[in-house]
PDB file of C-alpha atoms and ligand atoms in Angstrom:
ATOM      1  CA  MET A   1       0.000   0.000   0.000  1.00 92.00           C
ATOM      2  CA  ASN A   2       1.622   3.248  -1.030  1.00 97.00           C
ATOM      3  CA  VAL A   3       0.666   6.878  -0.556  1.00 98.00           C
ATOM      4  CA  LEU A   4       2.051   9.671  -2.725  1.00 98.00           C
ATOM      5  CA  ALA A   5       2.174  13.288  -1.615  1.00 98.00           C
ATOM      6  CA  PHE A   6       2.707  16.207  -3.997  1.00 98.00           C
ATOM      7  CA  ASN A   7       4.182  19.467  -2.772  1.00 98.00           C
ATOM      8  CA  GLY A   8       2.905  22.410  -4.806  1.00 98.00           C
ATOM      9  CA  SER A   9       5.174  24.927  -3.057  1.00 98.00           C
ATOM     10  CA  ALA A  10       8.612  25.914  -4.336  1.00 97.00           C
ATOM     11  CA  ARG A  11       9.793  25.810  -0.717  1.00 96.00           C
ATOM     12  CA  ARG A  12      10.937  22.341   0.120  1.00 94.00           C
ATOM     13  CA  LYS A  13      12.436  22.429   3.590  1.00 90.00           C
ATOM     14  CA  ASN A  14      10.551  23.116   6.844  1.00 92.00           C
ATOM     15  CA  TRP A  15       8.040  25.482   5.295  1.00 97.00           C
ATOM     16  CA  ASN A  16       4.308  25.324   5.718  1.00 98.00           C
ATOM     17  CA  THR A  17       2.992  23.119   2.925  1.00 98.00           C
ATOM     18  CA  VAL A  18       5.786  20.572   2.957  1.00 98.00           C
ATOM     19  CA  THR A  19       5.606  20.308   6.762  1.00 98.00           C
ATOM     20  CA  MET A  20       1.877  19.601   6.607  1.00 98.00           C
ATOM     21  CA  LEU A  21       2.476  17.001   3.896  1.00 98.00           C
ATOM     22  CA  GLU A  22       5.225  15.338   5.927  1.00 98.00           C
ATOM     23  CA  HIS A  23       2.821  14.997   8.861  1.00 98.00           C
ATOM     24  CA  ALA A  24       0.146  13.526   6.588  1.00 98.00           C
ATOM     25  CA  LEU A  25       2.669  10.975   5.301  1.00 98.00           C
ATOM     26  CA  GLU A  26       3.725  10.169   8.851  1.00 98.00           C
ATOM     27  CA  GLY A  27       0.079   9.411   9.651  1.00 98.00           C
ATOM     28  CA  ALA A  28      -0.090   7.184   6.587  1.00 98.00           C
ATOM     29  CA  ARG A  29       3.106   5.353   7.593  1.00 98.00           C
ATOM     30  CA  GLU A  30       1.806   4.844  11.147  1.00 98.00           C
ATOM     31  CA  SER A  31      -1.161   3.099   9.524  1.00 97.00           C
ATOM     32  CA  GLY A  32       1.104   0.795   7.554  1.00 97.00           C
ATOM     33  CA  ALA A  33       1.617   2.556   4.219  1.00 98.00           C
ATOM     34  CA  GLU A  34       4.809   3.181   2.287  1.00 98.00           C
ATOM     35  CA  THR A  35       5.064   6.824   1.323  1.00 98.00           C
ATOM     36  CA  GLU A  36       6.763   9.129  -1.145  1.00 98.00           C
ATOM     37  CA  LEU A  37       6.924  12.926  -1.259  1.00 98.00           C
ATOM     38  CA  ILE A  38       7.230  14.469  -4.708  1.00 98.00           C
ATOM     39  CA  ASN A  39       8.197  18.135  -5.063  1.00 98.00           C
ATOM     40  CA  LEU A  40       6.416  19.431  -8.149  1.00 98.00           C
ATOM     41  CA  TYR A  41       8.783  22.396  -8.543  1.00 98.00           C
ATOM     42  CA  GLN A  42      11.692  19.996  -9.072  1.00 98.00           C
ATOM     43  CA  LEU A  43      10.015  18.497 -12.128  1.00 98.00           C
ATOM     44  CA  ASP A  44      10.104  19.895 -15.641  1.00 98.00           C
ATOM     45  CA  PHE A  45       6.537  19.768 -16.913  1.00 98.00           C
ATOM     46  CA  LYS A  46       3.708  21.834 -18.348  1.00 98.00           C
ATOM     47  CA  GLY A  47      -0.061  21.845 -18.012  1.00 98.00           C
ATOM     48  CA  CYS A  48      -2.438  20.141 -20.451  1.00 98.00           C
ATOM     49  CA  SER A  49      -1.550  20.886 -24.094  1.00 98.00           C
ATOM     50  CA  SER A  50      -5.100  20.213 -25.295  1.00 98.00           C
ATOM     51  CA  CYS A  51      -3.946  17.513 -27.734  1.00 98.00           C
ATOM     52  CA  PHE A  52      -7.007  15.403 -26.850  1.00 98.00           C
ATOM     53  CA  ALA A  53      -5.067  12.155 -27.339  1.00 98.00           C
ATOM     54  CA  CYS A  54      -6.752  10.997 -24.115  1.00 98.00           C
ATOM     55  CA  LYS A  55     -10.169  11.537 -25.705  1.00 98.00           C
ATOM     56  CA  ARG A  56      -9.538   9.780 -29.050  1.00 98.00           C
ATOM     57  CA  LEU A  57     -11.929   6.887 -29.701  1.00 97.00           C
ATOM     58  CA  ASP A  58      -9.048   4.795 -31.137  1.00 97.00           C
ATOM     59  CA  ARG A  59      -6.768   5.312 -28.101  1.00 97.00           C
ATOM     60  CA  LYS A  60      -4.941   2.186 -26.967  1.00 95.00           C
ATOM     61  CA  LYS A  61      -5.305   2.942 -23.250  1.00 96.00           C
ATOM     62  CA  THR A  62      -7.815   4.996 -21.326  1.00 97.00           C
ATOM     63  CA  GLY A  63      -6.704   7.567 -18.760  1.00 97.00           C
ATOM     64  CA  VAL A  64      -3.189   8.123 -20.096  1.00 97.00           C
ATOM     65  CA  CYS A  65      -1.683  11.526 -20.885  1.00 98.00           C
ATOM     66  CA  ALA A  66       0.291  11.419 -24.152  1.00 97.00           C
ATOM     67  CA  PHE A  67       2.552  14.370 -23.267  1.00 97.00           C
ATOM     68  CA  LYS A  68       6.103  13.165 -22.610  1.00 96.00           C
ATOM     69  CA  ASP A  69       7.895  15.090 -19.890  1.00 98.00           C
ATOM     70  CA  ASP A  70       8.909  14.607 -16.241  1.00 98.00           C
ATOM     71  CA  LEU A  71       5.294  14.075 -15.251  1.00 98.00           C
ATOM     72  CA  GLN A  72       4.815  10.933 -17.342  1.00 98.00           C
ATOM     73  CA  PRO A  73       6.411   8.463 -14.866  1.00 98.00           C
ATOM     74  CA  ILE A  74       4.758  10.287 -11.963  1.00 98.00           C
ATOM     75  CA  LEU A  75       1.310   9.873 -13.509  1.00 98.00           C
ATOM     76  CA  GLU A  76       2.054   6.163 -13.950  1.00 98.00           C
ATOM     77  CA  LYS A  77       2.829   5.976 -10.223  1.00 98.00           C
ATOM     78  CA  VAL A  78      -0.532   7.582  -9.464  1.00 98.00           C
ATOM     79  CA  ARG A  79      -2.280   4.759 -11.349  1.00 97.00           C
ATOM     80  CA  GLU A  80      -0.707   2.284  -8.892  1.00 96.00           C
ATOM     81  CA  ALA A  81      -1.086   4.350  -5.698  1.00 98.00           C
ATOM     82  CA  HIS A  82      -3.409   3.526  -2.826  1.00 97.00           C
ATOM     83  CA  ALA A  83      -3.971   7.218  -2.060  1.00 98.00           C
ATOM     84  CA  ILE A  84      -2.609  10.611  -3.063  1.00 98.00           C
ATOM     85  CA  ILE A  85      -2.310  13.891  -1.161  1.00 98.00           C
ATOM     86  CA  LEU A  86      -1.848  17.250  -2.811  1.00 98.00           C
ATOM     87  CA  GLY A  87      -0.608  20.254  -0.847  1.00 98.00           C
ATOM     88  CA  THR A  88      -0.443  23.804  -2.134  1.00 98.00           C
ATOM     89  CA  PRO A  89       0.013  27.321  -0.837  1.00 98.00           C
ATOM     90  CA  VAL A  90      -2.719  29.749  -1.843  1.00 98.00           C
ATOM     91  CA  TYR A  91      -1.450  32.150  -4.500  1.00 98.00           C
ATOM     92  CA  PHE A  92      -3.834  34.957  -5.473  1.00 98.00           C
ATOM     93  CA  GLY A  93      -6.791  33.092  -4.048  1.00 98.00           C
ATOM     94  CA  SER A  94      -6.112  29.790  -5.778  1.00 98.00           C
ATOM     95  CA  GLU A  95      -3.610  26.929  -6.053  1.00 98.00           C
ATOM     96  CA  THR A  96      -0.077  27.754  -7.243  1.00 98.00           C
ATOM     97  CA  ALA A  97       0.355  27.760 -11.034  1.00 98.00           C
ATOM     98  CA  THR A  98       2.522  24.640 -10.782  1.00 98.00           C
ATOM     99  CA  THR A  99      -0.177  22.854  -8.798  1.00 98.00           C
ATOM    100  CA  ARG A 100      -2.817  23.836 -11.332  1.00 98.00           C
ATOM    101  CA  ALA A 101      -0.642  22.546 -14.189  1.00 98.00           C
ATOM    102  CA  PHE A 102      -0.282  19.267 -12.290  1.00 99.00           C
ATOM    103  CA  LEU A 103      -4.033  19.046 -11.641  1.00 98.00           C
ATOM    104  CA  GLU A 104      -4.783  19.501 -15.353  1.00 98.00           C
ATOM    105  CA  ARG A 105      -2.452  16.692 -16.341  1.00 98.00           C
ATOM    106  CA  LEU A 106      -3.557  14.465 -13.452  1.00 98.00           C
ATOM    107  CA  GLN A 107      -7.276  14.788 -13.972  1.00 98.00           C
ATOM    108  CA  PHE A 108      -8.022  15.430 -17.627  1.00 98.00           C
ATOM    109  CA  PRO A 109      -7.143  11.947 -18.955  1.00 98.00           C
ATOM    110  CA  TYR A 110      -9.593  10.451 -16.437  1.00 98.00           C
ATOM    111  CA  LEU A 111     -12.403  12.895 -17.210  1.00 98.00           C
ATOM    112  CA  ASN A 112     -15.022  10.974 -19.175  1.00 97.00           C
ATOM    113  CA  TYR A 113     -16.330  13.328 -21.847  1.00 95.00           C
ATOM    114  CA  LYS A 114     -19.279  11.023 -22.574  1.00 96.00           C
ATOM    115  CA  ASP A 115     -20.354  10.806 -18.932  1.00 94.00           C
ATOM    116  CA  TYR A 116     -18.852  13.289 -16.456  1.00 90.00           C
ATOM    117  CA  ASN A 117     -20.124  11.271 -13.489  1.00 90.00           C
ATOM    118  CA  ASN A 118     -18.399   8.074 -14.583  1.00 94.00           C
ATOM    119  CA  SER A 119     -14.634   8.643 -14.272  1.00 97.00           C
ATOM    120  CA  HIS A 120     -12.100   6.703 -16.358  1.00 98.00           C
ATOM    121  CA  PHE A 121     -10.008   6.136 -13.213  1.00 98.00           C
ATOM    122  CA  PRO A 122     -10.484   2.401 -12.743  1.00 95.00           C
ATOM    123  CA  ARG A 123     -11.145   2.259  -8.996  1.00 95.00           C
ATOM    124  CA  HIS A 124     -11.844   4.289  -5.861  1.00 96.00           C
ATOM    125  CA  MET A 125      -8.681   6.049  -4.683  1.00 97.00           C
ATOM    126  CA  PRO A 126      -8.968   8.287  -1.605  1.00 98.00           C
ATOM    127  CA  THR A 127      -7.342  11.684  -2.058  1.00 98.00           C
ATOM    128  CA  GLY A 128      -6.385  14.516   0.275  1.00 98.00           C
ATOM    129  CA  LEU A 129      -6.142  18.203  -0.546  1.00 98.00           C
ATOM    130  CA  MET A 130      -4.267  20.668   1.623  1.00 98.00           C
ATOM    131  CA  TYR A 131      -4.043  24.443   1.461  1.00 98.00           C
ATOM    132  CA  THR A 132      -1.765  26.744   3.468  1.00 98.00           C
ATOM    133  CA  MET A 133      -2.254  30.502   3.338  1.00 98.00           C
ATOM    134  CA  ASN A 134      -1.407  33.849   4.828  1.00 96.00           C
ATOM    135  CA  VAL A 135      -4.962  34.971   5.586  1.00 95.00           C
ATOM    136  CA  THR A 136      -6.943  34.095   8.704  1.00 94.00           C
ATOM    137  CA  GLU A 137     -10.020  31.884   8.628  1.00 96.00           C
ATOM    138  CA  GLU A 138     -12.249  34.975   8.823  1.00 96.00           C
ATOM    139  CA  GLN A 139     -10.464  36.687   5.905  1.00 96.00           C
ATOM    140  CA  GLN A 140     -10.623  33.440   3.931  1.00 97.00           C
ATOM    141  CA  THR A 141     -14.425  33.506   4.186  1.00 98.00           C
ATOM    142  CA  VAL A 142     -14.690  37.217   3.301  1.00 98.00           C
ATOM    143  CA  LEU A 143     -12.465  36.622   0.245  1.00 98.00           C
ATOM    144  CA  GLY A 144     -14.566  33.652  -0.906  1.00 98.00           C
ATOM    145  CA  TYR A 145     -11.697  31.136  -0.884  1.00 98.00           C
ATOM    146  CA  GLU A 146     -13.939  28.277   0.259  1.00 98.00           C
ATOM    147  CA  SER A 147     -15.671  28.078  -3.121  1.00 98.00           C
ATOM    148  CA  VAL A 148     -12.262  27.728  -4.827  1.00 98.00           C
ATOM    149  CA  PHE A 149     -11.175  24.962  -2.430  1.00 98.00           C
ATOM    150  CA  GLU A 150     -14.515  23.196  -2.785  1.00 98.00           C
ATOM    151  CA  ARG A 151     -14.375  23.311  -6.595  1.00 98.00           C
ATOM    152  CA  THR A 152     -10.974  21.607  -6.646  1.00 98.00           C
ATOM    153  CA  ARG A 153     -11.967  19.150  -3.913  1.00 98.00           C
ATOM    154  CA  ASN A 154     -15.092  18.266  -5.842  1.00 98.00           C
ATOM    155  CA  TYR A 155     -13.185  17.558  -9.093  1.00 97.00           C
ATOM    156  CA  LEU A 156     -10.775  15.256  -7.260  1.00 98.00           C
ATOM    157  CA  ALA A 157     -13.664  13.477  -5.525  1.00 97.00           C
ATOM    158  CA  ARG A 158     -15.529  12.967  -8.784  1.00 97.00           C
ATOM    159  CA  ILE A 159     -12.504  11.622 -10.612  1.00 98.00           C
ATOM    160  CA  PHE A 160     -10.879   9.485  -7.910  1.00 98.00           C
ATOM    161  CA  GLY A 161     -13.800   8.664  -5.601  1.00 97.00           C
ATOM    162  CA  SER A 162     -13.305  10.866  -2.526  1.00 97.00           C
ATOM    163  CA  CYS A 163     -11.324  13.879  -1.359  1.00 98.00           C
ATOM    164  CA  GLU A 164     -10.695  15.303   2.111  1.00 98.00           C
ATOM    165  CA  LEU A 165      -9.710  18.907   2.726  1.00 98.00           C
ATOM    166  CA  VAL A 166      -7.271  20.213   5.370  1.00 98.00           C
ATOM    167  CA  ILE A 167      -6.543  23.932   5.698  1.00 98.00           C
ATOM    168  CA  ALA A 168      -3.884  25.926   7.569  1.00 98.00           C
ATOM    169  CA  ASN A 169      -4.495  29.668   7.947  1.00 97.00           C
ATOM    170  CA  ASN A 170      -2.320  32.588   8.989  1.00 95.00           C
ATOM    171  CA  THR A 171       0.930  30.842   8.105  1.00 96.00           C
ATOM    172  CA  THR A 172       4.389  32.305   8.568  1.00 94.00           C
ATOM    173  CA  GLN A 173       5.913  33.607   5.330  1.00 93.00           C
ATOM    174  CA  TYR A 174       9.283  34.886   6.511  1.00 92.00           C
ATOM    175  CA  THR A 175      11.776  33.794   9.108  1.00 89.00           C
ATOM    176  CA  ASP A 176      12.340  37.418  10.133  1.00 88.00           C
ATOM    177  CA  TYR A 177       9.413  39.837   9.778  1.00 90.00           C
ATOM    178  CA  ASP A 178      11.759  42.791  10.415  1.00 88.00           C
ATOM    179  CA  LYS A 179      13.460  42.288   7.071  1.00 90.00           C
ATOM    180  CA  PHE A 180      10.478  42.133   4.698  1.00 91.00           C
ATOM    181  CA  GLU A 181       7.332  44.099   3.894  1.00 92.00           C
ATOM    182  CA  ALA A 182       4.476  42.938   6.094  1.00 90.00           C
ATOM    183  CA  ALA A 183       1.310  44.158   7.749  1.00 87.00           C
ATOM    184  CA  TYR A 184       2.208  42.315  10.937  1.00 80.00           C
ATOM    185  CA  GLU A 185       4.330  43.286  13.887  1.00 76.00           C
ATOM    186  CA  LYS A 186       7.403  41.135  14.343  1.00 73.00           C
ATOM    187  CA  ASN A 187       6.108  38.435  16.670  1.00 86.00           C
ATOM    188  CA  GLU A 188       2.456  38.262  15.689  1.00 88.00           C
ATOM    189  CA  LYS A 189       2.883  35.471  13.158  1.00 89.00           C
ATOM    190  CA  ALA A 190       5.295  33.546  15.348  1.00 89.00           C
ATOM    191  CA  ARG A 191       2.779  33.637  18.221  1.00 91.00           C
ATOM    192  CA  TYR A 192       0.007  32.337  15.980  1.00 90.00           C
ATOM    193  CA  ARG A 193       2.219  29.589  14.576  1.00 91.00           C
ATOM    194  CA  GLU A 194       3.238  28.552  18.074  1.00 91.00           C
ATOM    195  CA  ALA A 195      -0.409  28.344  19.125  1.00 91.00           C
ATOM    196  CA  PHE A 196      -1.979  26.689  16.072  1.00 94.00           C
ATOM    197  CA  PHE A 197       0.428  25.113  13.575  1.00 96.00           C
ATOM    198  CA  ALA A 198       0.909  21.957  15.619  1.00 97.00           C
ATOM    199  CA  SER A 199      -2.832  21.302  15.547  1.00 98.00           C
ATOM    200  CA  ASP A 200      -2.903  21.956  11.777  1.00 98.00           C
ATOM    201  CA  CYS A 201      -0.158  19.347  11.403  1.00 98.00           C
ATOM    202  CA  GLN A 202      -2.058  16.961  13.651  1.00 98.00           C
ATOM    203  CA  ARG A 203      -5.137  17.262  11.427  1.00 98.00           C
ATOM    204  CA  ALA A 204      -2.901  16.511   8.451  1.00 98.00           C
ATOM    205  CA  ARG A 205      -1.504  13.446  10.234  1.00 98.00           C
ATOM    206  CA  GLU A 206      -5.008  12.180  11.055  1.00 98.00           C
ATOM    207  CA  MET A 207      -6.055  12.652   7.456  1.00 98.00           C
ATOM    208  CA  GLY A 208      -3.038  10.640   6.270  1.00 98.00           C
ATOM    209  CA  ALA A 209      -4.082   7.811   8.567  1.00 97.00           C
ATOM    210  CA  ARG A 210      -7.712   7.935   7.410  1.00 97.00           C
ATOM    211  CA  LEU A 211      -6.673   7.741   3.747  1.00 97.00           C
ATOM    212  CA  VAL A 212      -4.901   4.454   4.487  1.00 96.00           C
ATOM    213  CA  CYS A 213      -7.539   2.949   6.796  1.00 93.00           C
ATOM    214  CA  GLY A 214     -10.361   3.493   4.319  1.00 84.00           C
ATOM    215  CA  GLU A 215     -12.126   5.878   6.696  1.00 76.00           C
ATOM    216  CA  SER A 216     -11.808   8.857   4.401  1.00 74.00           C
ATOM    217  CA  ALA A 217     -15.066  10.530   3.352  1.00 66.00           C
TER     218      ALA A 217
HETATM  219  C1  LIG B   1       3.003  34.767  -5.134  1.00 96.70           C
HETATM  220  C2  LIG B   1       2.309  34.597  -3.814  1.00 96.70           C
HETATM  221  C3  LIG B   1       0.938  34.828  -3.734  1.00 96.70           C
HETATM  222  C4  LIG B   1       0.266  34.635  -2.534  1.00 96.70           C
HETATM  223  N1  LIG B   1      -1.094  34.840  -2.505  1.00 96.70           N
HETATM  224  C5  LIG B   1      -1.772  34.619  -1.350  1.00 96.70           C
HETATM  225  C6  LIG B   1      -3.189  34.798  -1.299  1.00 96.70           C
HETATM  226  O1  LIG B   1      -3.841  35.147  -2.279  1.00 96.70           O
HETATM  227  N2  LIG B   1      -3.816  34.554  -0.125  1.00 96.70           N
HETATM  228  C7  LIG B   1      -3.134  34.152   1.002  1.00 96.70           C
HETATM  229  O2  LIG B   1      -3.766  33.932   2.036  1.00 96.70           O
HETATM  230  N3  LIG B   1      -1.789  33.943   0.971  1.00 96.70           N
HETATM  231  C8  LIG B   1      -1.106  34.176  -0.172  1.00 96.70           C
HETATM  232  N4  LIG B   1       0.255  33.967  -0.214  1.00 96.70           N
HETATM  233  C9  LIG B   1       0.942  33.417   0.995  1.00 96.70           C
HETATM  234  C10 LIG B   1       1.116  31.899   0.960  1.00 96.70           C
HETATM  235  O3  LIG B   1      -0.058  31.240   0.540  1.00 96.70           O
HETATM  236  C11 LIG B   1       1.464  31.347   2.345  1.00 96.70           C
HETATM  237  O4  LIG B   1       2.560  32.021   2.884  1.00 96.70           O
HETATM  238  C12 LIG B   1       1.737  29.853   2.266  1.00 96.70           C
HETATM  239  O5  LIG B   1       1.570  29.254   3.533  1.00 96.70           O
HETATM  240  C13 LIG B   1       3.154  29.553   1.752  1.00 96.70           C
HETATM  241  O6  LIG B   1       3.385  28.170   1.752  1.00 96.70           O
HETATM  242  P1  LIG B   1       4.878  27.579   1.854  1.00 96.70           P
HETATM  243  O7  LIG B   1       5.451  28.080   3.141  1.00 96.70           O
HETATM  244  O8  LIG B   1       4.695  26.105   1.856  1.00 96.70           O
HETATM  245  O9  LIG B   1       5.605  28.056   0.647  1.00 96.70           O
HETATM  246  C14 LIG B   1       0.979  34.192  -1.379  1.00 96.70           C
HETATM  247  C15 LIG B   1       2.377  33.987  -1.463  1.00 96.70           C
HETATM  248  C16 LIG B   1       3.029  34.195  -2.660  1.00 96.70           C
HETATM  249  C17 LIG B   1       4.531  33.963  -2.726  1.00 96.70           C
END
């Protein structure tokens, strides 16, 4: 049983998204899975090229993206995975561009153009979706982010069978808030992180475990 996690942040060490993903994978390992973390920014790939090879009636295989780049072997791994988890920072109210490019390539081959409710992915695969962001929960609601998260969650659920959402708000962006532009006084973010980030990570860990145990909604 293997669980793949995809980091949609360029920051790979100790930062918010990757830390949440590492906790989710720890939860999966504690439940008996083998895990792998894949950093999307380290791969050379593009979004869907609209070639429609995956929609041709004479295609040899269903659900395969014809575009040959670094993502090809990764997408093959997804076909064999027990569960996948995707983590992304919020950039301008949405997933990072790299994450969106990945989502296009991941999902489009499995989208059944004849019957949107009947995915070409051959089985139920639980998925997890994680967002980290600068804004607070209250600001997130005012800005309407929930509808963006729900749209992406819903696509993943329709294509792979189910998708759970975990969110971390008010994340730390800089190590030293004295050195960069910010609307926060020096220790405000650090205090929030100290109080809440551990519980965000714990929710990620619990989700990782649920994805393995088949308890994921
Ligand atoms: C280009 C860019 C755009 C961003 N846009 C938003 C945004 O629209 N809303 C928000 O809450 N945070 C925004 N942020 C902050 C990040 O989402 C937040 O710091 C996130 O936790 C970073 O994740 P990381 O530490 O894993 O890289 C933005 C950051 C960058 C660099």
